[in-house]
XYZ file of N, CA, C and O in Angstrom:
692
model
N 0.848 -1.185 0.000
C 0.000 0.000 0.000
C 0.887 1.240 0.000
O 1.509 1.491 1.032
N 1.038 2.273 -1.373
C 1.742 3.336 -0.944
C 0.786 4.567 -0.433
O -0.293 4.909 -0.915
N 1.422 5.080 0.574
C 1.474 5.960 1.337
C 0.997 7.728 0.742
O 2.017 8.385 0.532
N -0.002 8.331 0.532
C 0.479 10.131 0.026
C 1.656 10.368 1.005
O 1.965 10.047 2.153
N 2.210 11.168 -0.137
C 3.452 12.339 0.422
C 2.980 13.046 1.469
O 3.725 13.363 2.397
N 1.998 13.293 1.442
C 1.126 14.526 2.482
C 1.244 14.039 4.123
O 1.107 14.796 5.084
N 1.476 12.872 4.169
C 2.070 12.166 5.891
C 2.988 11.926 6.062
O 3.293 11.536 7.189
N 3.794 12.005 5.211
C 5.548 11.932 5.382
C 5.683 13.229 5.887
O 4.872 14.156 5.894
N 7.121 13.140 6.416
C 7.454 14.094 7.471
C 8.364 14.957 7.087
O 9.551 14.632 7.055
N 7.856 16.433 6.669
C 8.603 17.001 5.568
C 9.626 17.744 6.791
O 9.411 17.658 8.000
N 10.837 18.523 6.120
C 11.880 19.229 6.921
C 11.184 20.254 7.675
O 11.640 20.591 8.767
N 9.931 20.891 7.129
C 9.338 22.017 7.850
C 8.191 21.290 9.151
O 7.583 21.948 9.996
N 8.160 20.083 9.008
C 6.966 19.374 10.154
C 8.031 18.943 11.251
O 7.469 18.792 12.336
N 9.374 18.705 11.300
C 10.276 18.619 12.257
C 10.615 19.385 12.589
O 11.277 19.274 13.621
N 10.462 20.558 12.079
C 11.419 21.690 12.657
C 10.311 22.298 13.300
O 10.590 22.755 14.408
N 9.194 22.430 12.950
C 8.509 23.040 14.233
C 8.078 22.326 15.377
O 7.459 22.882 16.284
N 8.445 20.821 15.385
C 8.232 19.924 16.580
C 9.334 20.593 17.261
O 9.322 20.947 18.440
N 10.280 20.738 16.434
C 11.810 20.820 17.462
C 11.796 22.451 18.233
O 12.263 22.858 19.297
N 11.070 23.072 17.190
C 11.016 24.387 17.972
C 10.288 24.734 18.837
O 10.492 25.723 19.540
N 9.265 23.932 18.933
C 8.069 23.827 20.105
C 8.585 22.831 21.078
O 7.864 22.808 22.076
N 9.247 22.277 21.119
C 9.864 21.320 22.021
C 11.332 21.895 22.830
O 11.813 21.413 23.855
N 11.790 22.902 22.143
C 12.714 23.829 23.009
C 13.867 23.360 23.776
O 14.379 23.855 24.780
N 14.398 21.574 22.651
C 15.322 20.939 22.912
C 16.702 21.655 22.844
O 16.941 22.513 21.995
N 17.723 21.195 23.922
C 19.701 21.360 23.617
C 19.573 20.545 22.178
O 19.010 19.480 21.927
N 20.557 21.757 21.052
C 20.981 21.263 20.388
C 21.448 19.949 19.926
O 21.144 19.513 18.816
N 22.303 19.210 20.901
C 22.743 17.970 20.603
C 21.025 16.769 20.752
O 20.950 15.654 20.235
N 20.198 17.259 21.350
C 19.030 16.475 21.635
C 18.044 16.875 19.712
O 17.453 16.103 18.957
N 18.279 18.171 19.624
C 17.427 17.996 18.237
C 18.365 17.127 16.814
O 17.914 16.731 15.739
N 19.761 17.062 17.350
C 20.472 16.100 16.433
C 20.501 14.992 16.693
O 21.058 14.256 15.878
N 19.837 14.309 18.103
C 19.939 13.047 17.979
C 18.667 12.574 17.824
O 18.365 11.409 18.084
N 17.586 13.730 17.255
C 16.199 12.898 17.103
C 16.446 13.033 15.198
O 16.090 12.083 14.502
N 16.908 13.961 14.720
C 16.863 14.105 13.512
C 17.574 12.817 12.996
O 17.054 12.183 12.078
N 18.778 12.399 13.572
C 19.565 11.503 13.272
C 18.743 9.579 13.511
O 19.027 8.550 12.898
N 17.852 9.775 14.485
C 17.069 8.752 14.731
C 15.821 8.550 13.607
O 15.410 7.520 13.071
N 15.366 10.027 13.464
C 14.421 9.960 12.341
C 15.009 9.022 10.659
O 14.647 8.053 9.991
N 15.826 9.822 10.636
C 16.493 9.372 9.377
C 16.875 7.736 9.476
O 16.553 6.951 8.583
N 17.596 7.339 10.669
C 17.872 6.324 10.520
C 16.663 4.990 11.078
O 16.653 3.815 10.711
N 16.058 5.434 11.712
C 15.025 4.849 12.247
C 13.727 4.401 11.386
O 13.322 3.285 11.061
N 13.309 5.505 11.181
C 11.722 5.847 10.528
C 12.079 6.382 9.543
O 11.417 7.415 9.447
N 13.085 6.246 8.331
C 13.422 6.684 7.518
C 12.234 6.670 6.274
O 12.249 7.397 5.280
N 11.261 5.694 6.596
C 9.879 5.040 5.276
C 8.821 6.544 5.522
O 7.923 6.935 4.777
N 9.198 7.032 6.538
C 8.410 8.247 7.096
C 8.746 9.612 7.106
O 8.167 10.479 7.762
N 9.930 9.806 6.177
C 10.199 10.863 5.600
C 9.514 11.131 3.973
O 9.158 10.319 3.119
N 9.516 12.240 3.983
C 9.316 12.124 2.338
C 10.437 12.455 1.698
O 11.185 13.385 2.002
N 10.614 11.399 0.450
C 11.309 10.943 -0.415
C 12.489 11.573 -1.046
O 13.355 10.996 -1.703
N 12.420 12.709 -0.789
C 13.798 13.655 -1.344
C 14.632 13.142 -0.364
O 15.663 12.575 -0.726
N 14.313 13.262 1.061
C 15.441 13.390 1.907
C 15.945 11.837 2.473
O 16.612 11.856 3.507
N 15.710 10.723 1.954
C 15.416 9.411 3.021
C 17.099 9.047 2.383
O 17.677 8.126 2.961
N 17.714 9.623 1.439
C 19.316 9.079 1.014
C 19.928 10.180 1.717
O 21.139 10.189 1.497
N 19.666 10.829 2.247
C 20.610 12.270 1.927
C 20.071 13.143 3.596
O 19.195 13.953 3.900
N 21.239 12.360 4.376
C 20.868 12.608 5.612
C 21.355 14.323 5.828
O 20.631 15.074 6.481
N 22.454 14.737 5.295
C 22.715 15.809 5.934
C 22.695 16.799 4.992
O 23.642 17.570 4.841
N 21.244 16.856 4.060
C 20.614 17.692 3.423
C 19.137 17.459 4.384
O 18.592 18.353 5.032
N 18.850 16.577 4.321
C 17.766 16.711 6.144
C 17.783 17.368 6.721
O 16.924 18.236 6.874
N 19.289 17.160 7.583
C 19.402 18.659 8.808
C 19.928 19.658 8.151
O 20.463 20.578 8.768
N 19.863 19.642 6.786
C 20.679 21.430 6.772
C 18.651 22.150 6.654
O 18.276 23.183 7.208
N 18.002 21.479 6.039
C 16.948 21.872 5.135
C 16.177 22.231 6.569
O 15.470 23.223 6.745
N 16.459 21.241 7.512
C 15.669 21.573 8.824
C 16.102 22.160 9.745
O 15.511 22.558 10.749
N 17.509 22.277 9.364
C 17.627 24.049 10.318
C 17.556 25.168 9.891
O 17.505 26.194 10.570
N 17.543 25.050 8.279
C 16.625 26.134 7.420
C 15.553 26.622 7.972
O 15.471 27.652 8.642
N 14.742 25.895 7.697
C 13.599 26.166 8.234
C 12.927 26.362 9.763
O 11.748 26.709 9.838
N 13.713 26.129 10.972
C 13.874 26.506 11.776
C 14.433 27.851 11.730
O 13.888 28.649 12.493
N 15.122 28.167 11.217
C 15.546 29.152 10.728
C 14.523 30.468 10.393
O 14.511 31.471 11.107
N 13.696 30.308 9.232
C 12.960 30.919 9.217
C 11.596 30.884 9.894
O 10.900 31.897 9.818
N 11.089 29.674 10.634
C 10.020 30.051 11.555
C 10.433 30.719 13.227
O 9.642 31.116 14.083
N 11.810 30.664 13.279
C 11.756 32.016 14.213
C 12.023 33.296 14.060
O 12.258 33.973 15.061
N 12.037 33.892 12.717
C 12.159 35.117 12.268
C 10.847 35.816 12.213
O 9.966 35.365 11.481
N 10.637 36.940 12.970
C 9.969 38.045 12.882
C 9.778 38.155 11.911
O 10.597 37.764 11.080
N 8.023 39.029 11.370
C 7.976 39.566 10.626
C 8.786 40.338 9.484
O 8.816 40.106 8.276
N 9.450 41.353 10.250
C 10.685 42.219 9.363
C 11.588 41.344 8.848
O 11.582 41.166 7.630
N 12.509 40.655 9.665
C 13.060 39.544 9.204
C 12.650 39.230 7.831
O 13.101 39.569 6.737
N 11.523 38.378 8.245
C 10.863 37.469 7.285
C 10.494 38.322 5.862
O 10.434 37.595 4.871
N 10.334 39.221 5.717
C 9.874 40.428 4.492
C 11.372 40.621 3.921
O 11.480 40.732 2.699
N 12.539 40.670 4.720
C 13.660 41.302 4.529
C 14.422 39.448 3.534
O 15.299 39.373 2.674
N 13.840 38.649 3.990
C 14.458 37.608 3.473
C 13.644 37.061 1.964
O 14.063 36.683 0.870
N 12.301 37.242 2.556
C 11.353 37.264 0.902
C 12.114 38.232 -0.295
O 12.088 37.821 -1.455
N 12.745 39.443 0.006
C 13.287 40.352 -1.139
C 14.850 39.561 -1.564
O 15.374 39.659 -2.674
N 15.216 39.053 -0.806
C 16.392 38.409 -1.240
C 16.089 37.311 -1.873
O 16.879 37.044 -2.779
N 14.623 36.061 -1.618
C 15.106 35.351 -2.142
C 14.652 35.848 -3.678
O 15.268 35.394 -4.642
N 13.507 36.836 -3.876
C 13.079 36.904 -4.947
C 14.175 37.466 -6.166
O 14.237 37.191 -7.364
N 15.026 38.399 -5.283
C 16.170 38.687 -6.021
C 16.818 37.860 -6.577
O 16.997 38.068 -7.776
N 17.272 36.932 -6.136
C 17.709 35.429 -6.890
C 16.896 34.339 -7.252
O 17.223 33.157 -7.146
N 15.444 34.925 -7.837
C 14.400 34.714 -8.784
C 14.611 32.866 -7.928
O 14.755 31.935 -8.720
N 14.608 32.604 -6.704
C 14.482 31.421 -6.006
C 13.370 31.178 -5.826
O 12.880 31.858 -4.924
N 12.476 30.239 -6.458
C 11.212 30.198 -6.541
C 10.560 29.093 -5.384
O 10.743 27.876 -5.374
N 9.819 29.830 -4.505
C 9.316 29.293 -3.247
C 7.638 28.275 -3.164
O 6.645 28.724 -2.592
N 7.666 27.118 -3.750
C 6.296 26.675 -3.784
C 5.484 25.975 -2.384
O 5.617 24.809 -2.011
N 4.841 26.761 -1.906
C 4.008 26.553 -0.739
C 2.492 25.764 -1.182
O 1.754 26.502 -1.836
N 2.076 24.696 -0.971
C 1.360 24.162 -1.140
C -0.289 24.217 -0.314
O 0.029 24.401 0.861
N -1.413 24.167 -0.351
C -2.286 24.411 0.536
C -2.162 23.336 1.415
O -2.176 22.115 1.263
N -2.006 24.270 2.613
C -1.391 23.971 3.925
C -2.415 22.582 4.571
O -3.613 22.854 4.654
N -2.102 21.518 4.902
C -2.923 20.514 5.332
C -2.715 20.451 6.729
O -1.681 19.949 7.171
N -3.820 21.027 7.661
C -3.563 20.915 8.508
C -3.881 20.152 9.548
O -3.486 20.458 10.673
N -4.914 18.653 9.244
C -4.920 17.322 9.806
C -3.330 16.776 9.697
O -2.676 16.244 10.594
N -2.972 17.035 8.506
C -1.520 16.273 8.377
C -0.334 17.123 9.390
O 0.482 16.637 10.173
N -0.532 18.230 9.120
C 0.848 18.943 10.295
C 0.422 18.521 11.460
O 1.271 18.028 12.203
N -1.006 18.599 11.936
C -1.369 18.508 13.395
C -1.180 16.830 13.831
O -0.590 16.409 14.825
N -1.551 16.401 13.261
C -0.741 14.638 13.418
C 0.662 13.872 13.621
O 1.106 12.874 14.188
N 1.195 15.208 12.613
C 2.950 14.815 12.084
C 3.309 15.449 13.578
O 4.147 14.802 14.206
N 2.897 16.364 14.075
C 3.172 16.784 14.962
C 3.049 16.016 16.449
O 3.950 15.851 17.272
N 1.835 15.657 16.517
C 1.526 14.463 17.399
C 2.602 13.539 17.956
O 3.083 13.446 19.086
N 2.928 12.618 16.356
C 3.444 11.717 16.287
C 4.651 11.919 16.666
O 5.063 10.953 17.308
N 5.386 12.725 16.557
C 7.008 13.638 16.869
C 6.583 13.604 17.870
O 7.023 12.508 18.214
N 5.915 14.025 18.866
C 6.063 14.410 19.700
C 5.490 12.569 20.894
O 6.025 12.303 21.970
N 4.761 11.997 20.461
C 4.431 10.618 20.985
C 6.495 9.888 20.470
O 7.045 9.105 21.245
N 7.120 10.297 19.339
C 8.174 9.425 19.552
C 9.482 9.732 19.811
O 10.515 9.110 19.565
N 9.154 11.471 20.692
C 10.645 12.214 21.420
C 10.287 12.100 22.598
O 10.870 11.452 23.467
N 9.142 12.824 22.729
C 8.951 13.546 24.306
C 8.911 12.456 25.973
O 8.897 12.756 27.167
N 8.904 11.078 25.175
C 9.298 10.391 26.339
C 8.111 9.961 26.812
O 8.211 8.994 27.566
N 6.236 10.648 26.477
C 5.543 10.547 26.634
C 4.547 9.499 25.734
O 4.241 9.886 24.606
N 4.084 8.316 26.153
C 4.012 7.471 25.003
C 2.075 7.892 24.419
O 1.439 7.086 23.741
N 1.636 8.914 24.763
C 0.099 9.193 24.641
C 0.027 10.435 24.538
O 0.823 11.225 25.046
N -1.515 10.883 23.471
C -1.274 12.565 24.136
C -3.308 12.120 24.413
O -4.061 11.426 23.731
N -3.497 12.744 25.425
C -5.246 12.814 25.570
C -5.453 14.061 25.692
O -4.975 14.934 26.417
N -6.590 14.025 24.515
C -7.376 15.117 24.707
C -9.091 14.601 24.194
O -9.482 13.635 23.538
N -9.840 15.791 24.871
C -11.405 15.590 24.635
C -12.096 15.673 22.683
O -11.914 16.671 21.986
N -12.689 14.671 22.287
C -13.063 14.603 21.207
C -13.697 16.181 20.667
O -13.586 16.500 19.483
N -14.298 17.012 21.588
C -14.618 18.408 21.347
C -13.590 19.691 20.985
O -13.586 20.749 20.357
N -12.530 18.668 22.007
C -11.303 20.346 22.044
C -10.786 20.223 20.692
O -10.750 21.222 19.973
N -10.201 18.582 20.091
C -9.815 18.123 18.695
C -10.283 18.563 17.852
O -9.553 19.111 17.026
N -11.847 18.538 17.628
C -12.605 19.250 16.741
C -12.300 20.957 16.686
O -12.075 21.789 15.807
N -12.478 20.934 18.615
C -12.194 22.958 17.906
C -10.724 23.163 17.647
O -10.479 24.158 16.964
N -9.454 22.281 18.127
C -8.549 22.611 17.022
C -8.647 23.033 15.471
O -7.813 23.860 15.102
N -9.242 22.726 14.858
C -9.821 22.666 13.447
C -10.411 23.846 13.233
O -10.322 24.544 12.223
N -10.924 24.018 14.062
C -11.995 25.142 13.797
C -13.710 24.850 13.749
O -14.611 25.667 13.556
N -13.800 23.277 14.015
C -15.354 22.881 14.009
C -15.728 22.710 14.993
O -15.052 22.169 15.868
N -16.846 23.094 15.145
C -18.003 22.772 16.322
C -18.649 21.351 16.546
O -18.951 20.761 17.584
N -18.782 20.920 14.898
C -19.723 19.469 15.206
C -18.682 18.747 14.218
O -17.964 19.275 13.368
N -18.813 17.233 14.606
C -18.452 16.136 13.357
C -19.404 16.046 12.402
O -20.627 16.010 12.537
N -18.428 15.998 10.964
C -19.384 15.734 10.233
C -18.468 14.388 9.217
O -17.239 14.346 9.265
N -19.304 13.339 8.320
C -18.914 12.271 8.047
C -17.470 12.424 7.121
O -16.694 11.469 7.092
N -17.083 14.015 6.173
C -16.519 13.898 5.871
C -14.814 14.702 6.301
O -13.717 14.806 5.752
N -15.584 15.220 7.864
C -14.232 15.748 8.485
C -13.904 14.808 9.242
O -12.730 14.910 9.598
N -14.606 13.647 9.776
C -14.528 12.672 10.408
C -13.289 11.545 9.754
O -12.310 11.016 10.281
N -13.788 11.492 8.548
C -13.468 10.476 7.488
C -11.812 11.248 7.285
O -10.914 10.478 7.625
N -11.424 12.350 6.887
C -10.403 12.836 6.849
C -9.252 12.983 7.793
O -8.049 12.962 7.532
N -10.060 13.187 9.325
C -9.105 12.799 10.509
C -8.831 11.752 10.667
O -7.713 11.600 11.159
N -9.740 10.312 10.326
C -9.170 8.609 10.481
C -8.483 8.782 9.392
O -7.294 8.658 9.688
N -8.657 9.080 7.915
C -7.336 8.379 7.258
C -5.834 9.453 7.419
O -4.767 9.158 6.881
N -5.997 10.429 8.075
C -4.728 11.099 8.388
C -4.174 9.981 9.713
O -3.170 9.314 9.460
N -4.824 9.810 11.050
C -4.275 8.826 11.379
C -3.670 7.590 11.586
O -2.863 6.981 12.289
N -4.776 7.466 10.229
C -4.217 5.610 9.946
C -3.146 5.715 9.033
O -2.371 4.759 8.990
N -2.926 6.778 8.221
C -1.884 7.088 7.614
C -0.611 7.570 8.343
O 0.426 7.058 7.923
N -0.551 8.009 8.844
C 0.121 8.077 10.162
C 0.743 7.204 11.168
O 1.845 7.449 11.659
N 0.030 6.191 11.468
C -0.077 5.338 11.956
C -0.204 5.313 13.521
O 0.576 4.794 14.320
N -1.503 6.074 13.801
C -1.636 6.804 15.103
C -2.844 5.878 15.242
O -3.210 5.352 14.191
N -3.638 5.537 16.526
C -4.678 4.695 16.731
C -5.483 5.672 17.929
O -4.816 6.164 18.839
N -6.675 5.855 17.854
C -7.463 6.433 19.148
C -8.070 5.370 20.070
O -8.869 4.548 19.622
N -7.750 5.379 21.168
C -8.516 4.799 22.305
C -9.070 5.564 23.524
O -8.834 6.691 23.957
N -9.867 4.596 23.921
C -10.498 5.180 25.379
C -9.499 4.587 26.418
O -8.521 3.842 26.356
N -10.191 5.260 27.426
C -9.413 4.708 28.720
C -9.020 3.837 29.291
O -8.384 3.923 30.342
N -9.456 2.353 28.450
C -9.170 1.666 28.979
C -8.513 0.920 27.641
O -8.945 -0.137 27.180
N -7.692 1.469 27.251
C -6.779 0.900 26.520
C -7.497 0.450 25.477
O -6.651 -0.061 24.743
N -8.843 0.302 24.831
C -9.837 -0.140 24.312
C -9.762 0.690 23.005
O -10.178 1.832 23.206
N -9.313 0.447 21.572
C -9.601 1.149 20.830
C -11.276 1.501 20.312
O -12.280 0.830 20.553
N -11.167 2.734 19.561
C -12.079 3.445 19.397
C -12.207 4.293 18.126
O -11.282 5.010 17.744
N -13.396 4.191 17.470
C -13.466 4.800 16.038
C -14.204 6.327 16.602
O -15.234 6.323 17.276
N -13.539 7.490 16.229
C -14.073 8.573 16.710
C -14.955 8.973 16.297
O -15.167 10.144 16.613
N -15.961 8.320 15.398
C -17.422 8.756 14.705
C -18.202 8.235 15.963
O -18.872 9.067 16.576
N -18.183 7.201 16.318
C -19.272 6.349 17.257
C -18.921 6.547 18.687
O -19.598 5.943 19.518
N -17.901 7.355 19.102
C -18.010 8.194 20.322
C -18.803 9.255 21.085
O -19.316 10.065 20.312
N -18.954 9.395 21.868
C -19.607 11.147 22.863
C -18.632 11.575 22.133
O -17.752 10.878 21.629
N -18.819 13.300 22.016
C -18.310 14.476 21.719
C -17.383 14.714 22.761
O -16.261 15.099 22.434
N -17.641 14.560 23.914
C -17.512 15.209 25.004
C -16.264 14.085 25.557
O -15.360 14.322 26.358
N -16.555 12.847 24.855
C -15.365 11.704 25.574
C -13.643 11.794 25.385
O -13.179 11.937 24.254
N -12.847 11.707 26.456
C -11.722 11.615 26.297
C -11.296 10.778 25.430
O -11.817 9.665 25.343
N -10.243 11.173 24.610
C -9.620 10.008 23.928
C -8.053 10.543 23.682
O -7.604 11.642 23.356
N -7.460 9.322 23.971
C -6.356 8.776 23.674
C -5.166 8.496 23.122
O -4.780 7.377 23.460
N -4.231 9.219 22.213
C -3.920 9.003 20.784
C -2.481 8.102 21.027
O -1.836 8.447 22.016
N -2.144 7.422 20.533
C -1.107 6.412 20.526
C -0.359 5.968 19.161
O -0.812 6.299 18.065
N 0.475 5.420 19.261
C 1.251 4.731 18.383
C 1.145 3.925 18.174
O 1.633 3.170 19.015
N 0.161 2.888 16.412
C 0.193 1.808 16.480
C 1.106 0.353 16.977
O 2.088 0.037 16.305
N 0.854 -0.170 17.735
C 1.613 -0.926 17.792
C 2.493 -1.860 16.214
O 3.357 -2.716 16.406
């Protein structure tokens, strides 16, 4: 079964785990270095030969998500000056918010993250489930390879839950 590109773990979905995670240097090189060598099927495809175009690309981009505004305007005129053409794609944000998850279920030491099926939704920006935002959050996870359960270790399909119920998020076994 191949995989979309869109759940692979691009240089810009690590680097803001790493920057939200507010690791010592030598700790964001030994997860980058684990990524690559580890979960390498879970990168996307430019970078899975070419380890130390990985970390240059992802301290790039660390790079520019802690630059200020001004900064950031002052670096757009340069790159355009060297007609460096920047393609930003519409931003998927089940997939960052997962990729993110998952980084963070396989650094932080923490093997779960729980939160309420309501707060998940208003991450998003929705109020109610509906079959096809529903349908889009399971195959980002199963693509992913993230599983939801209840409390009692009991997996769980998040359509046929309370709104209101805790759940679980984990790492397929």
């Amino acid at each position: 079964m191949m995989v979309h590109t869109k759940y692979k773990f691009t240089p810009k979905d690590i680097a803001g785990y790493l920057l939200v995670a507010n690791l010592p240097r030598f700790r964001e090189d030994e997860i980058i270095t684990d990524l690559f060598q580890e979960h390498n099927d879970d990168i996307v495809y430019d970078y899975r030969n070419d380890f130390i175009k990985l970390r240059r690309h992802i301290h790039d981009k660390m790079i520019l998500l802690e630059m200020n505004d001004e900064e950031y305007e002052e670096a757009q005129l340069i790159i355009r000056e060297f007609q460096i053409e920047k393609s930003e794609a519409i931003p998927d944000y089940f997939g960052a918010y997962f990729k993110y998850i998952k980084l963070k279920l396989l650094y932080s030491g923490n093997g779960y993250q729980r939160i309420k099926l309501r707060t998940l939704l208003k991450e998003f920006g929705y109020k109610r489930r509906s079959a096809a935002l529903m349908e889009s959050i399971n195959r980002t996870m199963q693509a992913l390879h993230l599983q939801a359960y209840l409390k009692q270790h009991e997996p769980c399909d998040l359509e046929e839950i309370s709104i209101d119920q805790m759940v679980i998020i984990r790492l397929k076994a």
